[in-house]
PDB file of C-alpha atoms in Angstrom:
ATOM      1  CA  GLU A   1      85.377  88.483 -83.799  1.00 64.00           C
ATOM      2  CA  ALA A   2      86.439  91.768 -85.382  1.00 72.00           C
ATOM      3  CA  ALA A   3      82.916  92.932 -86.193  1.00 74.00           C
ATOM      4  CA  LEU A   4      82.050  96.571 -85.703  1.00 80.00           C
ATOM      5  CA  LEU A   5      78.871  97.360 -83.826  1.00 84.00           C
ATOM      6  CA  VAL A   6      76.253  99.825 -85.052  1.00 86.00           C
ATOM      7  CA  ASP A   7      73.271 101.357 -83.319  1.00 87.00           C
ATOM      8  CA  GLU A   8      69.699 100.407 -84.140  1.00 85.00           C
ATOM      9  CA  ALA A   9      69.100 103.415 -86.424  1.00 87.00           C
ATOM     10  CA  VAL A  10      72.121 102.569 -88.577  1.00 86.00           C
ATOM     11  CA  TYR A  11      71.106  98.907 -88.628  1.00 83.00           C
ATOM     12  CA  HIS A  12      67.633  99.736 -89.970  1.00 82.00           C
ATOM     13  CA  ALA A  13      68.956 102.321 -92.433  1.00 83.00           C
ATOM     14  CA  ARG A  14      71.498  99.933 -93.934  1.00 82.00           C
ATOM     15  CA  ASN A  15      69.251  96.882 -94.020  1.00 81.00           C
ATOM     16  CA  ARG A  16      66.289  98.912 -95.343  1.00 79.00           C
ATOM     17  CA  GLY A  17      63.667  96.614 -93.912  1.00 73.00           C
ATOM     18  CA  THR A  18      65.331  93.459 -95.209  1.00 81.00           C
ATOM     19  CA  SER A  19      65.881  90.722 -92.697  1.00 81.00           C
ATOM     20  CA  VAL A  20      69.290  89.081 -92.824  1.00 85.00           C
ATOM     21  CA  GLU A  21      68.718  85.415 -92.046  1.00 87.00           C
ATOM     22  CA  GLU A  22      70.867  82.365 -91.429  1.00 88.00           C
ATOM     23  CA  GLY A  23      71.803  80.825 -94.776  1.00 88.00           C
ATOM     24  CA  ASP A  24      71.463  84.026 -96.799  1.00 92.00           C
ATOM     25  CA  VAL A  25      74.556  84.906 -98.792  1.00 94.00           C
ATOM     26  CA  LEU A  26      76.541  88.084 -98.165  1.00 92.00           C
ATOM     27  CA  PHE A  27      78.403  89.184-101.266  1.00 92.00           C
ATOM     28  CA  ALA A  28      81.081  91.871-101.542  1.00 91.00           C
ATOM     29  CA  ARG A  29      80.806  94.089-104.621  1.00 91.00           C
ATOM     30  CA  GLU A  30      84.128  95.737-103.812  1.00 89.00           C
ATOM     31  CA  ALA A  31      87.306  95.365-101.771  1.00 79.00           C
ATOM     32  CA  PRO A  32      87.586  92.471-102.433  1.00 86.00           C
ATOM     33  CA  ALA A  33      84.905  92.085-105.077  1.00 87.00           C
ATOM     34  CA  GLY A  34      83.535  88.588-105.491  1.00 89.00           C
ATOM     35  CA  GLU A  35      84.036  87.417-101.914  1.00 91.00           C
ATOM     36  CA  ALA A  36      81.006  85.806-100.309  1.00 93.00           C
ATOM     37  CA  CYS A  37      79.884  83.948 -97.195  1.00 91.00           C
ATOM     38  CA  LEU A  38      76.830  82.403 -95.649  1.00 92.00           C
ATOM     39  CA  VAL A  39      75.166  84.290 -92.824  1.00 90.00           C
ATOM     40  CA  PRO A  40      76.095  82.289 -89.722  1.00 86.00           C
ATOM     41  CA  VAL A  41      73.716  80.982 -87.082  1.00 85.00           C
ATOM     42  CA  GLY A  42      72.788  83.393 -84.316  1.00 82.00           C
ATOM     43  CA  ARG A  43      74.194  86.567 -85.881  1.00 79.00           C
ATOM     44  CA  ASN A  44      72.199  89.752 -86.334  1.00 79.00           C
ATOM     45  CA  LEU A  45      74.156  91.263 -89.214  1.00 84.00           C
ATOM     46  CA  CYS A  46      74.076  94.746 -90.657  1.00 82.00           C
ATOM     47  CA  LEU A  47      74.794  95.182 -94.338  1.00 83.00           C
ATOM     48  CA  GLY A  48      77.808  97.328 -95.104  1.00 82.00           C
ATOM     49  CA  GLN A  49      78.580  99.574 -98.020  1.00 81.00           C
ATOM     50  CA  ARG A  50      79.066  97.688-101.255  1.00 86.00           C
ATOM     51  CA  THR A  51      77.679  94.548 -99.661  1.00 88.00           C
ATOM     52  CA  VAL A  52      74.854  92.694-101.367  1.00 90.00           C
ATOM     53  CA  LEU A  53      72.451  90.361 -99.600  1.00 90.00           C
ATOM     54  CA  LEU A  54      71.445  87.398-101.743  1.00 92.00           C
ATOM     55  CA  LYS A  55      68.197  85.902-100.472  1.00 91.00           C
ATOM     56  CA  VAL A  56      68.212  82.201-101.316  1.00 90.00           C
ATOM     57  CA  ASP A  57      65.049  80.386-102.388  1.00 91.00           C
ATOM     58  CA  ARG A  58      65.737  77.236-100.393  1.00 91.00           C
ATOM     59  CA  THR A  59      62.956  75.369-102.212  1.00 93.00           C
ATOM     60  CA  ARG A  60      65.126  75.543-105.350  1.00 94.00           C
ATOM     61  CA  ILE A  61      68.738  75.527-104.156  1.00 95.00           C
ATOM     62  CA  ALA A  62      70.734  75.036-100.971  1.00 94.00           C
ATOM     63  CA  PRO A  63      72.575  78.185 -99.830  1.00 94.00           C
ATOM     64  CA  GLU A  64      75.881  76.277 -99.768  1.00 94.00           C
ATOM     65  CA  LEU A  65      75.469  75.568-103.481  1.00 95.00           C
ATOM     66  CA  VAL A  66      74.903  79.249-104.219  1.00 95.00           C
ATOM     67  CA  LEU A  67      78.192  79.899-102.421  1.00 94.00           C
ATOM     68  CA  ALA A  68      79.916  77.085-104.341  1.00 93.00           C
ATOM     69  CA  ASN A  69      78.652  78.609-107.603  1.00 94.00           C
ATOM     70  CA  LEU A  70      79.956  82.054-106.670  1.00 94.00           C
ATOM     71  CA  TYR A  71      83.418  80.616-106.037  1.00 92.00           C
ATOM     72  CA  SER A  72      83.419  78.443-109.168  1.00 93.00           C
ATOM     73  CA  GLN A  73      86.151  79.180-111.697  1.00 93.00           C
ATOM     74  CA  GLY A  74      83.688  80.262-114.390  1.00 93.00           C
ATOM     75  CA  VAL A  75      81.852  82.752-112.194  1.00 94.00           C
ATOM     76  CA  GLN A  76      85.072  84.154-110.702  1.00 93.00           C
ATOM     77  CA  ASP A  77      86.525  84.546-114.224  1.00 92.00           C
ATOM     78  CA  ARG A  78      83.390  86.429-115.295  1.00 93.00           C
ATOM     79  CA  PHE A  79      83.648  88.698-112.272  1.00 92.00           C
ATOM     80  CA  ARG A  80      87.289  89.513-113.124  1.00 90.00           C
ATOM     81  CA  VAL A  81      86.282  90.424-116.690  1.00 91.00           C
ATOM     82  CA  GLU A  82      83.290  92.522-115.583  1.00 90.00           C
ATOM     83  CA  MET A  83      85.045  94.385-112.754  1.00 88.00           C
ATOM     84  CA  HIS A  84      85.364  98.153-113.022  1.00 85.00           C
ATOM     85  CA  GLY A  85      87.594 100.568-111.156  1.00 80.00           C
ATOM     86  CA  SER A  86      91.144 101.795-111.537  1.00 76.00           C
ATOM     87  CA  THR A  87      92.387 101.138-108.008  1.00 81.00           C
ATOM     88  CA  VAL A  88      89.756  98.870-106.455  1.00 83.00           C
ATOM     89  CA  GLY A  89      87.681  96.422-108.472  1.00 82.00           C
ATOM     90  CA  ASN A  90      83.931  96.941-108.293  1.00 88.00           C
ATOM     91  CA  LEU A  91      81.140  94.676-109.504  1.00 92.00           C
ATOM     92  CA  ARG A  92      78.001  96.454-110.620  1.00 91.00           C
ATOM     93  CA  LEU A  93      74.595  95.156-109.602  1.00 91.00           C
ATOM     94  CA  PRO A  94      73.503  94.240-113.174  1.00 92.00           C
ATOM     95  CA  VAL A  95      76.552  91.942-113.417  1.00 92.00           C
ATOM     96  CA  ILE A  96      75.670  90.244-110.132  1.00 92.00           C
ATOM     97  CA  ARG A  97      71.999  89.942-111.084  1.00 92.00           C
ATOM     98  CA  GLY A  98      72.923  88.529-114.488  1.00 93.00           C
ATOM     99  CA  THR A  99      75.251  85.860-113.116  1.00 93.00           C
ATOM    100  CA  VAL A 100      74.088  82.413-114.150  1.00 92.00           C
ATOM    101  CA  ILE A 101      74.464  79.664-111.583  1.00 92.00           C
ATOM    102  CA  VAL A 102      73.993  75.924-111.829  1.00 93.00           C
ATOM    103  CA  VAL A 103      70.939  74.612-109.994  1.00 95.00           C
ATOM    104  CA  PRO A 104      71.223  70.836-109.661  1.00 94.00           C
ATOM    105  CA  PRO A 105      68.151  68.672-109.124  1.00 95.00           C
ATOM    106  CA  THR A 106      66.954  68.982-105.531  1.00 92.00           C
ATOM    107  CA  SER A 107      67.362  65.216-105.100  1.00 94.00           C
ATOM    108  CA  GLU A 108      71.143  65.603-105.626  1.00 95.00           C
ATOM    109  CA  GLN A 109      71.702  68.738-103.572  1.00 95.00           C
ATOM    110  CA  ALA A 110      72.171  67.163-100.128  1.00 94.00           C
ATOM    111  CA  GLY A 111      75.042  65.002-101.408  1.00 95.00           C
ATOM    112  CA  LEU A 112      76.646  67.956-103.202  1.00 94.00           C
ATOM    113  CA  VAL A 113      76.386  70.113-100.076  1.00 93.00           C
ATOM    114  CA  LYS A 114      78.011  67.327 -98.029  1.00 95.00           C
ATOM    115  CA  ASP A 115      80.874  67.074-100.560  1.00 94.00           C
ATOM    116  CA  PHE A 116      81.266  70.867-100.621  1.00 90.00           C
ATOM    117  CA  VAL A 117      81.342  71.213 -96.832  1.00 90.00           C
ATOM    118  CA  GLU A 118      83.820  68.320 -96.466  1.00 94.00           C
ATOM    119  CA  GLY A 119      86.038  69.804 -99.175  1.00 92.00           C
ATOM    120  CA  ILE A 120      86.064  73.197 -97.462  1.00 90.00           C
ATOM    121  CA  ALA A 121      86.905  71.520 -94.129  1.00 93.00           C
ATOM    122  CA  ARG A 122      89.864  69.725 -95.746  1.00 96.00           C
ATOM    123  CA  ILE A 123      91.101  72.972 -97.284  1.00 95.00           C
ATOM    124  CA  ASP A 124      90.735  74.801 -93.949  1.00 93.00           C
ATOM    125  CA  ALA A 125      92.725  72.052 -92.200  1.00 96.00           C
ATOM    126  CA  LEU A 126      95.489  72.319 -94.811  1.00 97.00           C
ATOM    127  CA  ILE A 127      95.586  76.102 -94.428  1.00 97.00           C
ATOM    128  CA  GLU A 128      95.868  75.715 -90.648  1.00 96.00           C
ATOM    129  CA  LYS A 129      98.754  73.243 -91.026  1.00 97.00           C
ATOM    130  CA  ALA A 130     100.499  75.546 -93.501  1.00 98.00           C
ATOM    131  CA  GLU A 131     100.155  78.490 -91.106  1.00 97.00           C
ATOM    132  CA  GLU A 132     101.588  76.383 -88.262  1.00 97.00           C
ATOM    133  CA  PHE A 133     104.507  75.373 -90.500  1.00 97.00           C
ATOM    134  CA  ILE A 134     105.175  79.031 -91.394  1.00 97.00           C
ATOM    135  CA  VAL A 135     105.318  79.970 -87.690  1.00 97.00           C
ATOM    136  CA  LEU A 136     107.672  77.050 -86.979  1.00 97.00           C
ATOM    137  CA  ALA A 137     109.884  77.898 -89.969  1.00 97.00           C
ATOM    138  CA  LYS A 138     110.161  81.536 -88.808  1.00 97.00           C
ATOM    139  CA  GLU A 139     111.088  80.382 -85.301  1.00 97.00           C
ATOM    140  CA  ARG A 140     113.766  78.051 -86.686  1.00 96.00           C
ATOM    141  CA  ARG A 141     115.085  80.792 -88.983  1.00 96.00           C
ATOM    142  CA  ALA A 142     115.373  83.192 -86.026  1.00 95.00           C
ATOM    143  CA  ALA A 143     117.140  80.520 -83.940  1.00 94.00           C
ATOM    144  CA  LEU A 144     119.569  79.799 -86.789  1.00 93.00           C
ATOM    145  CA  ILE A 145     120.381  83.491 -87.221  1.00 91.00           C
ATOM    146  CA  THR A 146     120.896  83.870 -83.464  1.00 92.00           C
ATOM    147  CA  ALA A 147     123.170  80.833 -83.384  1.00 91.00           C
ATOM    148  CA  ALA A 148     125.220  82.173 -86.310  1.00 89.00           C
ATOM    149  CA  VAL A 149     125.517  85.679 -84.840  1.00 90.00           C
ATOM    150  CA  THR A 150     126.525  84.413 -81.390  1.00 90.00           C
ATOM    151  CA  GLY A 151     129.083  82.007 -82.832  1.00 86.00           C
ATOM    152  CA  GLN A 152     127.278  78.868 -81.733  1.00 87.00           C
ATOM    153  CA  ILE A 153     127.557  77.560 -85.297  1.00 85.00           C
ATOM    154  CA  ASP A 154     130.287  78.108 -87.854  1.00 79.00           C
ATOM    155  CA  VAL A 155     129.223  79.996 -90.914  1.00 71.00           C
ATOM    156  CA  ILE A 156     132.120  80.028 -93.355  1.00 73.00           C
ATOM    157  CA  ARG A 157     131.929  80.754 -97.038  1.00 65.00           C
ATOM    158  CA  GLU A 158     134.646  79.467 -99.223  1.00 57.00           C
ATOM    159  CA  ALA A 159     135.922  81.885-101.842  1.00 56.00           C
ATOM    160  CA  SER A 160     135.684  80.524-105.349  1.00 56.00           C
TER     161      SER A 160
END
C-alpha cells in the first residue's frame, strides 16, 4: 500500500536481470536487519538498497519454511551477534550466505507449512485485537479526562 514506484530503468538496474518471483524471500540486511517476507502473488517488485533476494529451490524446501527458519530464535540470535554498525545494524552478505537452516524431509513440509501459516494467522489476529483494545483504551482515557475536567465526575484526593 505504501510502496514507492520506480521507472523501468531503475527496476532493471536494481534487479540486475534477476526475476523476483512469487514465493522468493526478500531479506533486509539493514534497517531493520533480519526482517524478511515472501514475495506476494501478483507483485512486480524492485529490490531496494540493502535488500537481498533469496531464490528458493522449491524442490528442496518450501519458501514458508525458509521464512520460518529466518525468524527462528537461533537464526535471529546469530544475526544479532553478527550485526555491524554503530547506529544501524547491518548484516554482511557472508553472514547471510553462511546461515544454516533446517531442511525437513519433503514429506513433512506440507504439514509444517500448514502449522506455520495457521500460527502466523493466530498471531496476526491477536495483534489486531490488541490494537483495537489500545484504541478503545485511549478513547476511554480521553473520555475520563474530559469528564474529570468538566466536573462530570468527582476527582478528590485525600491528604495522608
